[in-house]
PDB file of C-alpha atoms in Angstrom:
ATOM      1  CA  UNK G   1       0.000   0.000   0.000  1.00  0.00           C
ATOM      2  CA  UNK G   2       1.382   2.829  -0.937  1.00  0.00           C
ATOM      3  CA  UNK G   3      -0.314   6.196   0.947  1.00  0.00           C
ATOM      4  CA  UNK G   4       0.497   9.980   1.321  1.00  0.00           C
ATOM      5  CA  UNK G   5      -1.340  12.000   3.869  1.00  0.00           C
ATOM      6  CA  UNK G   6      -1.269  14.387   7.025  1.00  0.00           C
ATOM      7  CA  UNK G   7      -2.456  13.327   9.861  1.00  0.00           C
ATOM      8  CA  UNK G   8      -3.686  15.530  13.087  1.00  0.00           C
ATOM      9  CA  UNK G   9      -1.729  14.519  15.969  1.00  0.00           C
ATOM     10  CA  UNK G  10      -3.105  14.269  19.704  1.00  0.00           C
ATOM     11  CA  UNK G  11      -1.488  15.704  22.076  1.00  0.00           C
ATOM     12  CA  UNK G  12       0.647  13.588  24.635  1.00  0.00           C
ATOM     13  CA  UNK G  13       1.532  10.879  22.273  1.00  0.00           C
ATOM     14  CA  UNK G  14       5.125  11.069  20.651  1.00  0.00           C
ATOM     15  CA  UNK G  15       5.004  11.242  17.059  1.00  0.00           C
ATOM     16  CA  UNK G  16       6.984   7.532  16.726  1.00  0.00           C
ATOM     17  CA  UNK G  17       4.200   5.895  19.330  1.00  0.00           C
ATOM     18  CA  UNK G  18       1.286   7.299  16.894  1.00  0.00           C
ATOM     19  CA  UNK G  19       2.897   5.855  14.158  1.00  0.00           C
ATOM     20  CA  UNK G  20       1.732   1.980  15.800  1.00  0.00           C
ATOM     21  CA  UNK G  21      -1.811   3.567  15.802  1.00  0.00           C
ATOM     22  CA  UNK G  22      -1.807   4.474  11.852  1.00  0.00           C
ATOM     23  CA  UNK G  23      -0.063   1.010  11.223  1.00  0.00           C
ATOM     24  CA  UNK G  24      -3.488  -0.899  12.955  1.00  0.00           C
ATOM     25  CA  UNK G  25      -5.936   1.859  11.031  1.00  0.00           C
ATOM     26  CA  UNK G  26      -4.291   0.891   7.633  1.00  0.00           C
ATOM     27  CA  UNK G  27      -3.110  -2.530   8.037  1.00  0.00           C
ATOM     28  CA  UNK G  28       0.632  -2.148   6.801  1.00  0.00           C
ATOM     29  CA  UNK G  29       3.789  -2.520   8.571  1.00  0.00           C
ATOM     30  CA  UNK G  30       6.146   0.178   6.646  1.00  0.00           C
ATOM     31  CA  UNK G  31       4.959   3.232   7.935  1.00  0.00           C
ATOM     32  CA  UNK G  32       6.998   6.760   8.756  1.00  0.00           C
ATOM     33  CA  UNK G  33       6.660  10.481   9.123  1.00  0.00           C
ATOM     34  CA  UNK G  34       8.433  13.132   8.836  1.00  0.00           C
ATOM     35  CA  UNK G  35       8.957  16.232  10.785  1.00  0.00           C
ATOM     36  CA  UNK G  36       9.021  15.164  14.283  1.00  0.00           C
ATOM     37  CA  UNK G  37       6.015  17.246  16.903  1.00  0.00           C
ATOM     38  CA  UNK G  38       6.973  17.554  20.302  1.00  0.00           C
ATOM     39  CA  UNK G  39       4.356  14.680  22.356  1.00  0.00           C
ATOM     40  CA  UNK G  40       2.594  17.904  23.953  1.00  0.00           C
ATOM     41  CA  UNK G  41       2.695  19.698  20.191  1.00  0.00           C
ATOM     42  CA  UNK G  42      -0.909  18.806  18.045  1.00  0.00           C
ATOM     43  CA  UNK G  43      -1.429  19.310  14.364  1.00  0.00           C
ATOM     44  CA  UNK G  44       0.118  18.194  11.063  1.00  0.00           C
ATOM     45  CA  UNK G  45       2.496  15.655  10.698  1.00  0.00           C
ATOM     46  CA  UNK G  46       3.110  14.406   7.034  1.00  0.00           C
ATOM     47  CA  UNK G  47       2.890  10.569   6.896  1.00  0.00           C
ATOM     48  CA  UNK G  48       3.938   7.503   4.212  1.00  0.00           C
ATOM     49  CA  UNK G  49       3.161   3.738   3.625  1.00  0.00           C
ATOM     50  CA  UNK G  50       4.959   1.814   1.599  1.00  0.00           C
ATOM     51  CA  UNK G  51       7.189   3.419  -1.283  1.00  0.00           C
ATOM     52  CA  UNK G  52       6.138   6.959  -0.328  1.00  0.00           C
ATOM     53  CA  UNK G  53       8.071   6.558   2.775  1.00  0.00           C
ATOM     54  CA  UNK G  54      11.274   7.239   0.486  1.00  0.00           C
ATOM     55  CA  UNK G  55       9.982  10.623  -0.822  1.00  0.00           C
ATOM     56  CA  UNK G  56       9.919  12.980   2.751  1.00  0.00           C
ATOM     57  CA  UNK G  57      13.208  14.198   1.678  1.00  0.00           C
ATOM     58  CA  UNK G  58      11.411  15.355  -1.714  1.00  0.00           C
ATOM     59  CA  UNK G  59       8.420  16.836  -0.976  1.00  0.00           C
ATOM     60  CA  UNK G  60       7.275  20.787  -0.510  1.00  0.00           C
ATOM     61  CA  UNK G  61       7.186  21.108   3.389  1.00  0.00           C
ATOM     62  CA  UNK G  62       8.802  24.523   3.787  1.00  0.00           C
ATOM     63  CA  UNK G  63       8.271  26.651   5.455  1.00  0.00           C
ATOM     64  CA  UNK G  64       6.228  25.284   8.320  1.00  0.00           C
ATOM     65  CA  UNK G  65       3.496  27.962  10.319  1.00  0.00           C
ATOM     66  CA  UNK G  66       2.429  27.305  14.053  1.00  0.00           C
ATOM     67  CA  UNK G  67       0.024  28.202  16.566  1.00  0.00           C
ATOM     68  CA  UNK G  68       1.872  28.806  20.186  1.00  0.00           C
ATOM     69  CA  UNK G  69       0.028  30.181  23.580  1.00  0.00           C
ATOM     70  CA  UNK G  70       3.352  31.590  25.718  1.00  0.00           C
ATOM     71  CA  UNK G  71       2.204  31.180  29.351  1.00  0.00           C
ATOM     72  CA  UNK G  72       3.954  34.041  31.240  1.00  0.00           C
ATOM     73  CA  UNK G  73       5.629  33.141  34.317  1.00  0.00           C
ATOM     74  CA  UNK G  74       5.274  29.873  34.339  1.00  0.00           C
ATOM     75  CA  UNK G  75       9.059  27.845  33.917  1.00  0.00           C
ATOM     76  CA  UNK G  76       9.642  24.514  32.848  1.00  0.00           C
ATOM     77  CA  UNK G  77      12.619  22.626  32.362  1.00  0.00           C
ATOM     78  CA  UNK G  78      12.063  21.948  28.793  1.00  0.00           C
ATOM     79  CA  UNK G  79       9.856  24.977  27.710  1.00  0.00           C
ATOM     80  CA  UNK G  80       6.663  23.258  27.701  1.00  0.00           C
ATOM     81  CA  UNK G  81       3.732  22.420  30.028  1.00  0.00           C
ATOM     82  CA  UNK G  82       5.343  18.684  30.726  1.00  0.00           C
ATOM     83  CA  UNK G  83       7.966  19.874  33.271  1.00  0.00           C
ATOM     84  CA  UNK G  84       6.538  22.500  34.995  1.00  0.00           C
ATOM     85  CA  UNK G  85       8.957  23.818  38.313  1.00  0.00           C
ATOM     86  CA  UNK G  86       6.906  26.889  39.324  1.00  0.00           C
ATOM     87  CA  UNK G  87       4.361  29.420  38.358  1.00  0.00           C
ATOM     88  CA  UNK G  88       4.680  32.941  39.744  1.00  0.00           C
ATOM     89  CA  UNK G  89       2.743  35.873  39.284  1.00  0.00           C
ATOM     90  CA  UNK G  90       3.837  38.578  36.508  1.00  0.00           C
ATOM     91  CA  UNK G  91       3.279  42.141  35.510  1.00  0.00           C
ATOM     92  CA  UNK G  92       0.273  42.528  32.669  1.00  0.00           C
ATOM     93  CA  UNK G  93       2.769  43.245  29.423  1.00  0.00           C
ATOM     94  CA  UNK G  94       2.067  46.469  27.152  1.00  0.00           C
ATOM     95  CA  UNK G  95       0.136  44.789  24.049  1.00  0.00           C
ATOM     96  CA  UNK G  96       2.416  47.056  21.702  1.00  0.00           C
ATOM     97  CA  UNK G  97       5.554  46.128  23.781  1.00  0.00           C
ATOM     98  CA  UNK G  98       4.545  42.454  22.925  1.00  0.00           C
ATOM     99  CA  UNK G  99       4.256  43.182  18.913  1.00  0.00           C
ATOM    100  CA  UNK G 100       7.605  45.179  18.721  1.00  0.00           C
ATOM    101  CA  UNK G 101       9.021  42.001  20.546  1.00  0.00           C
ATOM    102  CA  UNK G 102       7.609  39.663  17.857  1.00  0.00           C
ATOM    103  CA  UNK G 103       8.473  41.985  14.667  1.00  0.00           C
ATOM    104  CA  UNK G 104      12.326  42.381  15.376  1.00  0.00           C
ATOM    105  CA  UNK G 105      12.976  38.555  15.642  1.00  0.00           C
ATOM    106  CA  UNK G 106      11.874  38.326  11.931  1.00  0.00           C
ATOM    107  CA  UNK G 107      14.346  37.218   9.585  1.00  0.00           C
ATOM    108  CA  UNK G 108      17.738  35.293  10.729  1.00  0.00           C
ATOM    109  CA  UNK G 109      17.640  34.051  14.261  1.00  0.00           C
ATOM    110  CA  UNK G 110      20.872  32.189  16.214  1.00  0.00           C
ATOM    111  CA  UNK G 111      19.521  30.799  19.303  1.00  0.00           C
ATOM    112  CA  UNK G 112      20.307  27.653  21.462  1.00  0.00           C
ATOM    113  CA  UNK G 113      17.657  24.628  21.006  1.00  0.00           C
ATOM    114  CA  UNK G 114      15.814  23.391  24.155  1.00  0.00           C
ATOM    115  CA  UNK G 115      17.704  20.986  26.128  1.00  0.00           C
ATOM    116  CA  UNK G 116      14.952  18.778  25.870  1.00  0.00           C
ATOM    117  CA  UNK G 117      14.873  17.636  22.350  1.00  0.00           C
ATOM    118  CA  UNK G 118      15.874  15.610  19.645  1.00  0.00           C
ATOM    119  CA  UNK G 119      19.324  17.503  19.052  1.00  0.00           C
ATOM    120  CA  UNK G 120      21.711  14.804  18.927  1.00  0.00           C
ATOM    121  CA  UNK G 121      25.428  15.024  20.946  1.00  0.00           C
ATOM    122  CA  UNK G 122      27.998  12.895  20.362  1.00  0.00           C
ATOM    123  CA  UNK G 123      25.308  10.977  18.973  1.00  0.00           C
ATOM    124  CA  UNK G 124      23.037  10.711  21.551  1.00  0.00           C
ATOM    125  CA  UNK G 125      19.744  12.528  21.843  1.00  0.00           C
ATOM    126  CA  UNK G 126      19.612  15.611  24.292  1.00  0.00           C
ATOM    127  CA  UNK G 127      16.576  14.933  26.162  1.00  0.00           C
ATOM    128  CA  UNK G 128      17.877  11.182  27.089  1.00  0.00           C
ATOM    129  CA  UNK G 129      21.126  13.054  28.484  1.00  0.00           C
ATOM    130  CA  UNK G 130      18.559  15.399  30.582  1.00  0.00           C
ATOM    131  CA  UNK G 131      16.698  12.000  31.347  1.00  0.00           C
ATOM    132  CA  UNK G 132      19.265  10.119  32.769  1.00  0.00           C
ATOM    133  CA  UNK G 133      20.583  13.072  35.229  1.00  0.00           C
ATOM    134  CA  UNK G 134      23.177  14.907  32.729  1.00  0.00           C
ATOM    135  CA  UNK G 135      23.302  18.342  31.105  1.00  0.00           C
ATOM    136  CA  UNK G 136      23.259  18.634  27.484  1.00  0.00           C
ATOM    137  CA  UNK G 137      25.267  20.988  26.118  1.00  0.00           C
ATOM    138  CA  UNK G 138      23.492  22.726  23.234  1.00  0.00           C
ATOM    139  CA  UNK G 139      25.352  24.678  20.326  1.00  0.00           C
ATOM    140  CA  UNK G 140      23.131  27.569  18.815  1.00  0.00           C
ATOM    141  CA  UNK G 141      21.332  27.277  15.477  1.00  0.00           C
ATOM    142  CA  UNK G 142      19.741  29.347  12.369  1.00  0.00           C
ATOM    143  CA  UNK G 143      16.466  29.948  11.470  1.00  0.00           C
ATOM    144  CA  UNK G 144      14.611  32.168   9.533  1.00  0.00           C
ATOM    145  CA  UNK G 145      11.283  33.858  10.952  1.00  0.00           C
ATOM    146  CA  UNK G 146       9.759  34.746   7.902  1.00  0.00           C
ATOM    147  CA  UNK G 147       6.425  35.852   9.654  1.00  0.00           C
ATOM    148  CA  UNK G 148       5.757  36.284  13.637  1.00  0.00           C
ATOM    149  CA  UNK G 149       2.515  37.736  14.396  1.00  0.00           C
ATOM    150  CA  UNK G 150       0.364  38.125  17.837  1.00  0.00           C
ATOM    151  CA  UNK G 151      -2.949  37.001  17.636  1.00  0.00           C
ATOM    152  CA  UNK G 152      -3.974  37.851  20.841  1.00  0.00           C
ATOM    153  CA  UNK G 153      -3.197  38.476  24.585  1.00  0.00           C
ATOM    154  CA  UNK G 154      -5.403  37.508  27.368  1.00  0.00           C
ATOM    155  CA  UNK G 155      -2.395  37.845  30.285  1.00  0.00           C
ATOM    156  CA  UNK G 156      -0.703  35.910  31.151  1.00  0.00           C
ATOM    157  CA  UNK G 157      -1.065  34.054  27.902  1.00  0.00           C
ATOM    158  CA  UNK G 158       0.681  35.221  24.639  1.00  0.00           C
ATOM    159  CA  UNK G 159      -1.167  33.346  21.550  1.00  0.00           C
ATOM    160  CA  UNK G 160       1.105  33.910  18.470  1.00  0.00           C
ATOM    161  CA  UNK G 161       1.323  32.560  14.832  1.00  0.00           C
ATOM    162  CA  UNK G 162       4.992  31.831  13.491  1.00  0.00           C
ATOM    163  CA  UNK G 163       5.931  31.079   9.792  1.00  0.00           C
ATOM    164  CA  UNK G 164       9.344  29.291  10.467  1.00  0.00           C
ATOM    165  CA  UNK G 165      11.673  27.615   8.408  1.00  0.00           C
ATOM    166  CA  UNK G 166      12.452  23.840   8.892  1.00  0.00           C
ATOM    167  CA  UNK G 167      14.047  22.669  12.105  1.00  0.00           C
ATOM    168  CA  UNK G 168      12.857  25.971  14.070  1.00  0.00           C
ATOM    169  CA  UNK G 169      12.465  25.200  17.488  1.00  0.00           C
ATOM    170  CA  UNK G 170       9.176  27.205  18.609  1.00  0.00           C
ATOM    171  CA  UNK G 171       9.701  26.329  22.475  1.00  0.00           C
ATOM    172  CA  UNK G 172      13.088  28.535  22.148  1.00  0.00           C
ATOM    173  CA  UNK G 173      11.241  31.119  20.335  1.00  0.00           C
ATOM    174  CA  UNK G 174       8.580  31.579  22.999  1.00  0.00           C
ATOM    175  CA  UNK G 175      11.367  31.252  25.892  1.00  0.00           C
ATOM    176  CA  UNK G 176      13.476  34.008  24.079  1.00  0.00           C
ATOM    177  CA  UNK G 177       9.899  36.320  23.492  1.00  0.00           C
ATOM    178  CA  UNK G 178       9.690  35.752  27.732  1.00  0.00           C
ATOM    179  CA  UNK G 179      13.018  36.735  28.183  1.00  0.00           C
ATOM    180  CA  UNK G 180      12.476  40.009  25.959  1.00  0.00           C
ATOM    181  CA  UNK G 181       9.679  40.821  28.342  1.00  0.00           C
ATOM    182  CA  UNK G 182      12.207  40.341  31.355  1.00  0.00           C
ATOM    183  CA  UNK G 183       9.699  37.319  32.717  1.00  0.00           C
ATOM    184  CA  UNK G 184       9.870  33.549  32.616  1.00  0.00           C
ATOM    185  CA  UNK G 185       7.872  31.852  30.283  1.00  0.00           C
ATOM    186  CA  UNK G 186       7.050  28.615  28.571  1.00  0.00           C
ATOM    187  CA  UNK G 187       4.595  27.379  26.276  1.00  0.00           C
ATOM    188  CA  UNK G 188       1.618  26.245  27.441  1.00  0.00           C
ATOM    189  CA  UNK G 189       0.442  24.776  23.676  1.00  0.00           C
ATOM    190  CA  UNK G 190       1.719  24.321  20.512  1.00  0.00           C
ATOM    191  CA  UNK G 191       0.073  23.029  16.930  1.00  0.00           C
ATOM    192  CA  UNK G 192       1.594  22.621  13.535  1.00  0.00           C
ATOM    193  CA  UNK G 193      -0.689  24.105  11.541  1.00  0.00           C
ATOM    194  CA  UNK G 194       0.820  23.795   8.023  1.00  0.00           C
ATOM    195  CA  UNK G 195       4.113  22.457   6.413  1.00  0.00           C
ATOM    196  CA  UNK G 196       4.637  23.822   3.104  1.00  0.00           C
ATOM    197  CA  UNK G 197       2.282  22.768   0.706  1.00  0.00           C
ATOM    198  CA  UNK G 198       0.472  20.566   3.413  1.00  0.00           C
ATOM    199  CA  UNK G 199      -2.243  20.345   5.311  1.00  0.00           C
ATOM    200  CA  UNK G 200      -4.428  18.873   8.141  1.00  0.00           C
ATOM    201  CA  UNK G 201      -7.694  17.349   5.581  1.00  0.00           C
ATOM    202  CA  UNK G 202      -8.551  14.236   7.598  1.00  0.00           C
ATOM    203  CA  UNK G 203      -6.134  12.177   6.201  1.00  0.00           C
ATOM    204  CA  UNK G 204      -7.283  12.734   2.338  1.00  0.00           C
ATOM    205  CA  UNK G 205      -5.064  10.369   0.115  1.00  0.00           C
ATOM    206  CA  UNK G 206      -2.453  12.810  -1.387  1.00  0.00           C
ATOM    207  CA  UNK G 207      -1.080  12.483  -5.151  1.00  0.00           C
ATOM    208  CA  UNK G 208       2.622  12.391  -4.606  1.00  0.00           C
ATOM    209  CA  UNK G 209       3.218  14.157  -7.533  1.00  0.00           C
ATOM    210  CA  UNK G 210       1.956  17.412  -6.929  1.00  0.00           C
ATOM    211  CA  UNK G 211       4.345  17.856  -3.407  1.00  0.00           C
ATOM    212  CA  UNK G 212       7.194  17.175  -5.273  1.00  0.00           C
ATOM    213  CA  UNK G 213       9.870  19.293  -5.516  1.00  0.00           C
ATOM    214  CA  UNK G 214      12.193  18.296  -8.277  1.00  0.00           C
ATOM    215  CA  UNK G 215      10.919  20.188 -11.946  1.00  0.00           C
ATOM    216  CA  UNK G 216       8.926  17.782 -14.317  1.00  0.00           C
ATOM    217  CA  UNK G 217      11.362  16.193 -17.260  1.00  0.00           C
ATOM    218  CA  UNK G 218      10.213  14.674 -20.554  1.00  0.00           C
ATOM    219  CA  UNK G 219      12.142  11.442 -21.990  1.00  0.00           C
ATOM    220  CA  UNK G 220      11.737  10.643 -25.068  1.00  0.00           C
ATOM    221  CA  UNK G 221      13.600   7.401 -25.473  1.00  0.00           C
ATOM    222  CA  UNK G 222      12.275   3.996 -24.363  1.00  0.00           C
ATOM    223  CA  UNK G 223      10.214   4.018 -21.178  1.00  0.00           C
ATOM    224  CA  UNK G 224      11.416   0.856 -20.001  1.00  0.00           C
ATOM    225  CA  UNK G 225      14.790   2.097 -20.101  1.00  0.00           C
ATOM    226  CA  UNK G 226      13.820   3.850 -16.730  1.00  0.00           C
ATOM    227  CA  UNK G 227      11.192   1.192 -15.893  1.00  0.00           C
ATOM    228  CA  UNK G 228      14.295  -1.426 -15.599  1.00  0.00           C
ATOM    229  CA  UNK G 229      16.891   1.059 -14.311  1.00  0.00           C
ATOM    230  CA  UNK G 230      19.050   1.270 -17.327  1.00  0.00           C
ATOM    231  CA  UNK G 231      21.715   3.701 -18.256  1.00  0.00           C
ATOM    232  CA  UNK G 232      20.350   6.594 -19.639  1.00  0.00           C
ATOM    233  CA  UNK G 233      21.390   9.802 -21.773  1.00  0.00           C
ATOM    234  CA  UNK G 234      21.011  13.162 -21.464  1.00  0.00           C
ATOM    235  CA  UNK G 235      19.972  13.525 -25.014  1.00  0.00           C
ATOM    236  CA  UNK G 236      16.927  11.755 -24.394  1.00  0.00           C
ATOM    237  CA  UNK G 237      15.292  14.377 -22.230  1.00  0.00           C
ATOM    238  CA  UNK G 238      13.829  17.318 -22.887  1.00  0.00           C
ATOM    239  CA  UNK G 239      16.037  19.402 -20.104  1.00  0.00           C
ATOM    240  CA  UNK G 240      19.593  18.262 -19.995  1.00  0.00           C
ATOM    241  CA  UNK G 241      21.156  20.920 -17.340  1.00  0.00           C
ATOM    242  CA  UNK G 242      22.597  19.276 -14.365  1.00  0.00           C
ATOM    243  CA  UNK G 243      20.089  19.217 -11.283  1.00  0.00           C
ATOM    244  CA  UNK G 244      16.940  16.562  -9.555  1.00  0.00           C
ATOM    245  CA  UNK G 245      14.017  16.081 -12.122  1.00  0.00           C
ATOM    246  CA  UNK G 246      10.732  13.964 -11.926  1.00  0.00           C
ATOM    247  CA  UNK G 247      10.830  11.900 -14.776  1.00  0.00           C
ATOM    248  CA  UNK G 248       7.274  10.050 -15.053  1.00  0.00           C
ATOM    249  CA  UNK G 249       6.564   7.192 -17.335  1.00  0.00           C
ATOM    250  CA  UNK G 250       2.626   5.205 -17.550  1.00  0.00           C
ATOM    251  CA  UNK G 251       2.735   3.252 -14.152  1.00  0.00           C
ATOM    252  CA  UNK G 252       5.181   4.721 -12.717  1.00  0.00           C
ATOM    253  CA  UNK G 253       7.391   7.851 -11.801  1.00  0.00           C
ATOM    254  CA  UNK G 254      11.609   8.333 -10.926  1.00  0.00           C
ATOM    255  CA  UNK G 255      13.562  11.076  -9.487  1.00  0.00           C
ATOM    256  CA  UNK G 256      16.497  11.306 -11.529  1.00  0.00           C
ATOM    257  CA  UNK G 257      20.131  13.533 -10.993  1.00  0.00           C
ATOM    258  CA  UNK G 258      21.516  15.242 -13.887  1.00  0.00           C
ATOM    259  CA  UNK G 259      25.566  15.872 -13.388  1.00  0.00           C
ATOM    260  CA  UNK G 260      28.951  16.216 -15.348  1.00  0.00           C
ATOM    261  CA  UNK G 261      29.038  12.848 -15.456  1.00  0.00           C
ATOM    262  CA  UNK G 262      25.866  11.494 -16.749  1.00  0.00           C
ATOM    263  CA  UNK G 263      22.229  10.125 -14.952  1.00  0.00           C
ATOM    264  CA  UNK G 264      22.310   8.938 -11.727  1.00  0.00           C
ATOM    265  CA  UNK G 265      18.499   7.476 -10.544  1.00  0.00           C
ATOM    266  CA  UNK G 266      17.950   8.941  -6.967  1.00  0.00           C
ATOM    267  CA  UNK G 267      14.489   6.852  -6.926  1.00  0.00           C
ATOM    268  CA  UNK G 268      12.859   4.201  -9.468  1.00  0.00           C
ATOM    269  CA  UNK G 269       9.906   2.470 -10.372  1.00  0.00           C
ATOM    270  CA  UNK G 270       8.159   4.194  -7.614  1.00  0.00           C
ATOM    271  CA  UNK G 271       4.339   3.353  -7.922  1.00  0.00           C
ATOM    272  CA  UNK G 272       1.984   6.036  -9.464  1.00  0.00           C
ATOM    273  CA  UNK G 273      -0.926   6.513  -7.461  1.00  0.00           C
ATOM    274  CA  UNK G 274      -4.579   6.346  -8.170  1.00  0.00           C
ATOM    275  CA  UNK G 275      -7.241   7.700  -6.209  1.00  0.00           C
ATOM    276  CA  UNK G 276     -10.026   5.271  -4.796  1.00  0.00           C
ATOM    277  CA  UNK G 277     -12.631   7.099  -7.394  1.00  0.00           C
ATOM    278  CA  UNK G 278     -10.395   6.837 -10.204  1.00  0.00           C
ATOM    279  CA  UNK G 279      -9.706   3.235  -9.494  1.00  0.00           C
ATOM    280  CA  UNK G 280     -11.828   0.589 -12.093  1.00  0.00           C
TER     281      UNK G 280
END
């Protein structure tokens, strides 16, 4: 079976466990995601069966947009209502404060990830260093903020948008807004809203061809040529300049590398799919 499609994920569930729970619904074994959610994070999380599971690395997902409450004064050891330590009482914040706070972290921000996450060191995963009574020791990172808007504030809870790019850590972003305001903070919920080109639309069966990102190529030559895996030539195609192209014959559809040195196949004889109505 071979399946594209988002799926809305609960809250308090890691995104690995829920994976066991869309093996059972569909009956298949091979099963993955991608674009891990936090197990207190809800909302989209793009899912595979079969063949599709080799595409994530393809597909439009960029950039991603979230829905965050920031729940002032309240501190947690890893940013988020699972490890609470105390709740104190803050100052109301100025509402235009807040928005001037928002706007000038827009654009490139270099901030250190939460402890608590799946940042690997020394090949081990920070939150299991945390876990087992260590301190990880996190190196900043770079992301872009394309958009950060307020959407409203009902003290002590900041409810803001964000349009990030991939591998944005939103707990850090609502720990450095609280730190801006001179309080603590942490976030008190968080949903994935959109990731690139998709969306939460109860699980419809996506066409994997319209999320991919490599242009469209026509070949010419003998289909089964790419059907079988053979050497190919440049000559065949319709674009010859060196970069990724979809390359789609009847059944079925490659990703294929152009380079100095000839065709290498990325992907092959990857399964076109047909939607349930279209089926005979």
């Amino acid at each position: 079976m071979n399946l594209l499609f988002v799926v809305d994920k609960p809250i308090f569930v890691s995104s690995n466990r829920y994976m066991n729970v869309i093996k059972r619904k569909y009956g298949t074994k091979k099963v993955g995601f991608s674009g891990t959610l936090d197990p207190f994070a809800t909302g989209c999380l793009i899912v595979a069966t079969g063949q599709y599971t080799k595409l994530f690395q393809y597909l439009k997902k960029q950039p991603k947009t979230y829905r965050a409450t920031l729940w002032l004064g309240a501190e947690s050891a890893s940013l988020d209502i699972e490890n609470i330590t105390s709740i104190t009482e803050v100052p109301r914040s100025d509402e235009a404060t807040l928005r001037s706070i928002l706007s000038s972290l827009e654009g490139e921000l270099e901030y250190l990830p939460p402890k608590y996450s799946a940042k690997k060191i020394d090949g081990e995963r920070a939150y299991a260093i945390m876990r087992s009574g260590g301190d990880a020791a996190m190196k900043t990172v770079r992301s872009t903020i394309h958009e950060l808007r307020l959407l409203h504030y009902r003290h002590p809870f900041v409810t803001f948008e964000a349009t990030v790019s991939e591998g944005t850590y939103i707990r850090s972003l609502g720990a450095i807004i609280a730190e801006r305001l001179g309080v603590p903070g942490t976030l008190s919920s968080l949903r994935r809203l959109r990731e690139g080109a998709f969306r939460i639309e109860n699980e419809r069966p996506l066409d994997p061809l319209d999320y991919l990102t490599p242009p469209r190529n026509r070949y010419f030559g003998d289909p089964e040529f790419i059907d079988l895996g053979k050497k190919l030539q440049k000559r065949f195609f319709e674009s010859q300049e060196n970069g990724l192209y979809l390359v789609e014959t009847e059944r079925f559809f490659s990703i294929l590398e152009f380079h100095d040195d000839g065709i290498t196949y990325r992907l092959n004889r990857i399964e076109k799919f047909t939607f349930p109505e279209k089926q005979s």
